[in-house]
PDB file of C-alpha atoms in Angstrom:
ATOM      1  CA  VAL A   1      37.882  85.654 107.350  1.00 58.00           C
ATOM      2  CA  ARG A   2      35.487  88.416 109.655  1.00 70.00           C
ATOM      3  CA  LEU A   3      35.831  91.326 109.755  1.00 74.00           C
ATOM      4  CA  ASN A   4      35.715  92.601 112.701  1.00 84.00           C
ATOM      5  CA  ALA A   5      35.435  96.008 114.411  1.00 86.00           C
ATOM      6  CA  GLN A   6      38.813  96.644 115.428  1.00 85.00           C
ATOM      7  CA  GLY A   7      39.908  94.808 111.758  1.00 86.00           C
ATOM      8  CA  ALA A   8      37.044  97.270 110.632  1.00 87.00           C
ATOM      9  CA  VAL A   9      39.468 100.818 112.198  1.00 90.00           C
ATOM     10  CA  GLY A  10      42.512  99.097 110.931  1.00 90.00           C
ATOM     11  CA  LEU A  11      42.249  98.197 107.863  1.00 90.00           C
ATOM     12  CA  LEU A  12      40.584 101.937 108.068  1.00 91.00           C
ATOM     13  CA  VAL A  13      44.185 102.935 109.194  1.00 91.00           C
ATOM     14  CA  VAL A  14      45.835 101.625 106.856  1.00 92.00           C
ATOM     15  CA  ALA A  15      44.353 103.142 103.843  1.00 88.00           C
ATOM     16  CA  LEU A  16      44.678 106.320 105.245  1.00 88.00           C
ATOM     17  CA  ALA A  17      48.283 106.294 105.592  1.00 90.00           C
ATOM     18  CA  VAL A  18      48.504 104.275 102.199  1.00 87.00           C
ATOM     19  CA  ALA A  19      46.886 107.814 101.279  1.00 81.00           C
ATOM     20  CA  ALA A  20      49.406 110.037 102.269  1.00 82.00           C
ATOM     21  CA  PHE A  21      51.830 108.549  99.998  1.00 85.00           C
ATOM     22  CA  ILE A  22      49.948 108.035  96.981  1.00 81.00           C
ATOM     23  CA  PRO A  23      51.690 110.673  94.241  1.00 82.00           C
ATOM     24  CA  GLU A  24      49.512 113.778  93.457  1.00 79.00           C
ATOM     25  CA  ASP A  25      49.490 112.284  89.246  1.00 77.00           C
ATOM     26  CA  VAL A  26      47.844 109.798  90.475  1.00 75.00           C
ATOM     27  CA  TYR A  27      45.362 111.909  91.959  1.00 72.00           C
ATOM     28  CA  ARG A  28      44.992 113.957  88.956  1.00 71.00           C
ATOM     29  CA  ARG A  29      45.043 111.148  86.472  1.00 70.00           C
ATOM     30  CA  SER A  30      42.731 108.965  88.287  1.00 72.00           C
ATOM     31  CA  LEU A  31      41.579 109.492  91.245  1.00 69.00           C
ATOM     32  CA  ASN A  32      40.290 113.209  90.460  1.00 72.00           C
ATOM     33  CA  LEU A  33      35.964 112.381  90.039  1.00 72.00           C
ATOM     34  CA  SER A  34      35.220 115.399  88.680  1.00 72.00           C
ATOM     35  CA  LEU A  35      38.190 114.025  85.423  1.00 69.00           C
ATOM     36  CA  TYR A  36      34.983 111.424  85.025  1.00 70.00           C
ATOM     37  CA  THR A  37      33.240 113.677  83.369  1.00 70.00           C
ATOM     38  CA  THR A  38      32.813 114.433  79.002  1.00 67.00           C
ATOM     39  CA  GLN A  39      33.288 118.553  80.383  1.00 70.00           C
ATOM     40  CA  GLN A  40      36.232 117.807  82.040  1.00 68.00           C
ATOM     41  CA  GLY A  41      37.717 114.543  81.557  1.00 64.00           C
ATOM     42  CA  ASP A  42      39.332 115.078  77.682  1.00 68.00           C
ATOM     43  CA  SER A  43      40.199 111.164  77.816  1.00 72.00           C
ATOM     44  CA  LEU A  44      36.648 109.960  78.857  1.00 75.00           C
ATOM     45  CA  ARG A  45      34.898 112.330  75.634  1.00 76.00           C
ATOM     46  CA  VAL A  46      37.167 110.887  73.073  1.00 78.00           C
ATOM     47  CA  ARG A  47      37.096 107.609  74.143  1.00 81.00           C
ATOM     48  CA  PHE A  48      32.675 108.427  73.778  1.00 83.00           C
ATOM     49  CA  LYS A  49      33.590 109.679  69.745  1.00 84.00           C
ATOM     50  CA  PHE A  50      35.775 105.944  69.645  1.00 85.00           C
ATOM     51  CA  TRP A  51      32.895 104.636  69.870  1.00 87.00           C
ATOM     52  CA  GLU A  52      29.994 106.661  68.367  1.00 89.00           C
ATOM     53  CA  LYS A  53      32.127 106.680  65.054  1.00 87.00           C
ATOM     54  CA  SER A  54      32.696 103.109  65.333  1.00 89.00           C
ATOM     55  CA  TRP A  55      28.903 102.610  65.906  1.00 92.00           C
ATOM     56  CA  GLU A  56      28.753 105.003  62.903  1.00 91.00           C
ATOM     57  CA  LEU A  57      31.074 102.003  60.697  1.00 91.00           C
ATOM     58  CA  VAL A  58      29.558  99.048  61.677  1.00 92.00           C
ATOM     59  CA  GLN A  59      26.643 100.519  60.618  1.00 94.00           C
ATOM     60  CA  GLN A  60      28.166 101.004  57.479  1.00 93.00           C
ATOM     61  CA  THR A  61      29.981  97.000  57.061  1.00 92.00           C
ATOM     62  CA  TRP A  62      27.978  95.707  59.684  1.00 93.00           C
ATOM     63  CA  MET A  63      28.164  92.465  57.010  1.00 94.00           C
ATOM     64  CA  HIS A  64      31.892  92.039  56.182  1.00 93.00           C
ATOM     65  CA  GLY A  65      33.543  94.789  59.167  1.00 92.00           C
ATOM     66  CA  ILE A  66      36.726  97.436  57.822  1.00 91.00           C
ATOM     67  CA  GLY A  67      39.524  94.418  58.248  1.00 90.00           C
ATOM     68  CA  VAL A  68      41.507  92.793  61.437  1.00 89.00           C
ATOM     69  CA  GLY A  69      43.963  95.675  61.995  1.00 83.00           C
ATOM     70  CA  ASP A  70      42.803  98.949  60.535  1.00 80.00           C
ATOM     71  CA  GLN A  71      43.435 101.249  63.001  1.00 77.00           C
ATOM     72  CA  SER A  72      43.392 104.643  60.692  1.00 77.00           C
ATOM     73  CA  THR A  73      40.053 104.180  59.518  1.00 79.00           C
ATOM     74  CA  LEU A  74      38.318 105.303  62.599  1.00 78.00           C
ATOM     75  CA  LEU A  75      41.290 108.509  63.056  1.00 74.00           C
ATOM     76  CA  THR A  76      40.097 109.630  59.468  1.00 73.00           C
ATOM     77  CA  MET A  77      36.112 110.475  60.806  1.00 76.00           C
ATOM     78  CA  ILE A  78      37.035 112.484  64.840  1.00 69.00           C
ATOM     79  CA  THR A  79      36.801 115.371  65.070  1.00 66.00           C
ATOM     80  CA  ASP A  80      37.520 117.254  68.369  1.00 62.00           C
ATOM     81  CA  GLU A  81      35.232 120.376  69.082  1.00 61.00           C
ATOM     82  CA  GLU A  82      38.544 122.374  70.821  1.00 59.00           C
ATOM     83  CA  THR A  83      41.292 121.051  69.389  1.00 58.00           C
ATOM     84  CA  GLY A  84      40.045 120.015  65.409  1.00 59.00           C
ATOM     85  CA  TYR A  85      41.297 116.450  63.762  1.00 57.00           C
ATOM     86  CA  LEU A  86      42.549 114.393  66.334  1.00 57.00           C
ATOM     87  CA  THR A  87      44.635 112.833  63.951  1.00 52.00           C
ATOM     88  CA  SER A  88      48.645 113.105  63.624  1.00 54.00           C
ATOM     89  CA  VAL A  89      51.161 111.178  61.915  1.00 56.00           C
ATOM     90  CA  GLY A  90      51.468 107.262  63.010  1.00 56.00           C
ATOM     91  CA  THR A  91      49.036 107.694  65.377  1.00 62.00           C
ATOM     92  CA  LYS A  92      46.600 104.527  64.912  1.00 68.00           C
ATOM     93  CA  ALA A  93      42.679 104.130  66.999  1.00 73.00           C
ATOM     94  CA  SER A  94      40.172 101.635  67.795  1.00 79.00           C
ATOM     95  CA  ALA A  95      36.568 101.210  69.398  1.00 80.00           C
ATOM     96  CA  HIS A  96      38.737 100.852  73.040  1.00 84.00           C
ATOM     97  CA  ASN A  97      35.256  98.921  73.314  1.00 88.00           C
ATOM     98  CA  GLU A  98      35.813  95.188  72.637  1.00 90.00           C
ATOM     99  CA  TYR A  99      32.628  94.709  72.233  1.00 92.00           C
ATOM    100  CA  ILE A 100      32.015  97.238  69.509  1.00 91.00           C
ATOM    101  CA  TRP A 101      35.469  96.601  67.688  1.00 91.00           C
ATOM    102  CA  VAL A 102      35.525  92.898  67.185  1.00 92.00           C
ATOM    103  CA  MET A 103      31.818  94.282  65.478  1.00 94.00           C
ATOM    104  CA  VAL A 104      33.924  96.587  63.230  1.00 92.00           C
ATOM    105  CA  GLU A 105      36.797  94.858  62.145  1.00 92.00           C
ATOM    106  CA  VAL A 106      35.193  91.488  60.867  1.00 94.00           C
ATOM    107  CA  GLY A 107      31.484  92.077  60.853  1.00 95.00           C
ATOM    108  CA  ILE A 108      28.437  90.119  62.122  1.00 96.00           C
ATOM    109  CA  LEU A 109      29.426  86.120  60.812  1.00 96.00           C
ATOM    110  CA  GLY A 110      32.972  86.826  62.816  1.00 95.00           C
ATOM    111  CA  TYR A 111      31.254  88.544  65.569  1.00 95.00           C
ATOM    112  CA  LEU A 112      29.298  85.848  65.596  1.00 96.00           C
ATOM    113  CA  PHE A 113      32.230  82.706  65.880  1.00 96.00           C
ATOM    114  CA  HIS A 114      34.465  85.678  68.065  1.00 94.00           C
ATOM    115  CA  TRP A 115      31.761  86.239  71.415  1.00 95.00           C
ATOM    116  CA  GLY A 116      30.716  82.398  70.205  1.00 95.00           C
ATOM    117  CA  PHE A 117      34.214  80.699  71.367  1.00 93.00           C
ATOM    118  CA  VAL A 118      34.802  83.288  74.105  1.00 92.00           C
ATOM    119  CA  ALA A 119      31.121  82.035  75.920  1.00 94.00           C
ATOM    120  CA  VAL A 120      31.599  78.530  75.422  1.00 92.00           C
ATOM    121  CA  VAL A 121      34.958  78.767  77.081  1.00 90.00           C
ATOM    122  CA  THR A 122      33.964  80.452  79.112  1.00 91.00           C
ATOM    123  CA  ARG A 123      30.836  78.333  80.865  1.00 90.00           C
ATOM    124  CA  ALA A 124      33.122  75.448  81.094  1.00 89.00           C
ATOM    125  CA  SER A 125      35.175  77.694  83.833  1.00 89.00           C
ATOM    126  CA  PHE A 126      31.909  77.067  85.376  1.00 91.00           C
ATOM    127  CA  ARG A 127      31.436  74.044  84.252  1.00 88.00           C
ATOM    128  CA  ALA A 128      34.615  72.496  85.672  1.00 88.00           C
ATOM    129  CA  GLY A 129      34.282  74.705  88.262  1.00 89.00           C
ATOM    130  CA  ALA A 130      30.757  72.996  89.610  1.00 89.00           C
ATOM    131  CA  LEU A 131      32.519  69.821  88.214  1.00 87.00           C
ATOM    132  CA  PHE A 132      34.946  70.123  91.010  1.00 87.00           C
ATOM    133  CA  ARG A 133      32.433  71.445  93.690  1.00 87.00           C
ATOM    134  CA  GLY A 134      30.419  67.834  93.094  1.00 86.00           C
ATOM    135  CA  LYS A 135      33.251  65.954  93.384  1.00 84.00           C
ATOM    136  CA  ARG A 136      34.334  67.621  96.763  1.00 85.00           C
ATOM    137  CA  ALA A 137      37.999  68.870  94.930  1.00 83.00           C
ATOM    138  CA  ARG A 138      37.671  71.953  97.342  1.00 86.00           C
ATOM    139  CA  GLU A 139      41.490  73.150  96.177  1.00 87.00           C
ATOM    140  CA  GLN A 140      40.778  72.391  92.204  1.00 87.00           C
ATOM    141  CA  GLU A 141      37.354  74.260  92.708  1.00 87.00           C
ATOM    142  CA  LEU A 142      39.617  77.112  93.798  1.00 89.00           C
ATOM    143  CA  PHE A 143      41.231  77.154  91.029  1.00 88.00           C
ATOM    144  CA  ALA A 144      38.190  77.234  88.955  1.00 88.00           C
ATOM    145  CA  ILE A 145      36.970  79.905  90.818  1.00 90.00           C
ATOM    146  CA  ALA A 146      40.627  81.730  90.398  1.00 90.00           C
ATOM    147  CA  CYS A 147      40.028  80.954  86.172  1.00 89.00           C
ATOM    148  CA  GLN A 148      36.584  82.428  86.256  1.00 91.00           C
ATOM    149  CA  ALA A 149      37.402  85.214  88.136  1.00 92.00           C
ATOM    150  CA  LEU A 150      40.680  86.012  85.130  1.00 90.00           C
ATOM    151  CA  MET A 151      37.995  84.901  82.582  1.00 89.00           C
ATOM    152  CA  VAL A 152      34.883  87.370  84.321  1.00 92.00           C
ATOM    153  CA  GLY A 153      37.632  90.153  84.668  1.00 91.00           C
ATOM    154  CA  VAL A 154      38.707  90.266  80.986  1.00 90.00           C
ATOM    155  CA  LEU A 155      35.245  90.102  80.077  1.00 91.00           C
ATOM    156  CA  LEU A 156      34.635  93.561  81.757  1.00 92.00           C
ATOM    157  CA  PHE A 157      37.859  94.687  81.012  1.00 89.00           C
ATOM    158  CA  ALA A 158      36.534  94.040  77.620  1.00 88.00           C
ATOM    159  CA  VAL A 159      34.749  97.185  77.710  1.00 88.00           C
ATOM    160  CA  GLN A 160      37.518  99.836  78.253  1.00 84.00           C
ATOM    161  CA  THR A 161      40.275  98.182  75.497  1.00 82.00           C
ATOM    162  CA  GLU A 162      40.293  95.349  73.065  1.00 82.00           C
ATOM    163  CA  VAL A 163      41.717  93.303  75.448  1.00 83.00           C
ATOM    164  CA  PHE A 164      41.781  90.258  73.239  1.00 83.00           C
ATOM    165  CA  HIS A 165      44.144  92.400  70.768  1.00 80.00           C
ATOM    166  CA  TYR A 166      46.771  92.002  73.717  1.00 78.00           C
ATOM    167  CA  PRO A 167      48.806  88.598  74.092  1.00 77.00           C
ATOM    168  CA  LEU A 168      45.926  87.708  76.900  1.00 76.00           C
ATOM    169  CA  LYS A 169      48.763  84.383  77.953  1.00 81.00           C
ATOM    170  CA  SER A 170      46.933  83.575  81.227  1.00 83.00           C
ATOM    171  CA  TRP A 171      43.418  84.193  79.591  1.00 85.00           C
ATOM    172  CA  TRP A 172      44.518  81.139  77.081  1.00 86.00           C
ATOM    173  CA  LEU A 173      45.996  78.986  80.215  1.00 87.00           C
ATOM    174  CA  ALA A 174      42.706  79.500  82.053  1.00 86.00           C
ATOM    175  CA  ALA A 175      40.220  78.877  78.807  1.00 87.00           C
ATOM    176  CA  ALA A 176      42.213  75.517  78.079  1.00 88.00           C
ATOM    177  CA  ILE A 177      42.759  74.497  81.660  1.00 86.00           C
ATOM    178  CA  SER A 178      39.018  74.771  82.126  1.00 85.00           C
ATOM    179  CA  CYS A 179      38.511  73.281  78.883  1.00 85.00           C
ATOM    180  CA  LEU A 180      40.407  70.540  79.413  1.00 84.00           C
ATOM    181  CA  SER A 181      38.596  69.928  82.792  1.00 83.00           C
ATOM    182  CA  SER A 182      35.067  70.123  81.758  1.00 79.00           C
ATOM    183  CA  LEU A 183      35.345  67.643  79.594  1.00 77.00           C
ATOM    184  CA  PRO A 184      34.617  64.740  81.887  1.00 73.00           C
ATOM    185  CA  LEU A 185      30.721  66.776  81.548  1.00 61.00           C
ATOM    186  CA  LEU A 186      30.546  66.270  78.065  1.00 56.00           C
ATOM    187  CA  LYS A 187      28.902  63.347  76.738  1.00 54.00           C
ATOM    188  CA  LEU A 188      30.867  61.449  73.927  1.00 44.00           C
TER     189      LEU A 188
END
């Protein structure tokens, strides 16, 4: 799809028209760039504290981790300069970063197994795409590209939350299809 000058102007007009309907709350919480600083954005400031304290946990328990599902240890370590402790009864916390939190929970061996598995599966999606491209199977190749986009998107999303701690049905489906599609490439 090529975008000419008329198309660009049309997109700009549509974007401006849509912008008028964005609720004020969305602007205040998401589109206000000043919130993406640690001075103005409480969420960002607290997230960096979670990362810092999670790194301390990694240094203390790097071999075995703190255990899967432990979301209370981190809270006891975090204080906020403005409000004191962030803990409240029933509150749970994690690093809000899959790459850090897997290491906190399961230690180095579990970390290597987890991310090794994710790497093998993600690689399978790219191998499947190459296989379909070589066979000139355009629809299957496009589906493989969609699987790749989903799998890489989840890896990017993992920077800001624990994506593999949620039921990622679409990720597992794409992983299974990618692995099965790349089987002909294996030398059995």
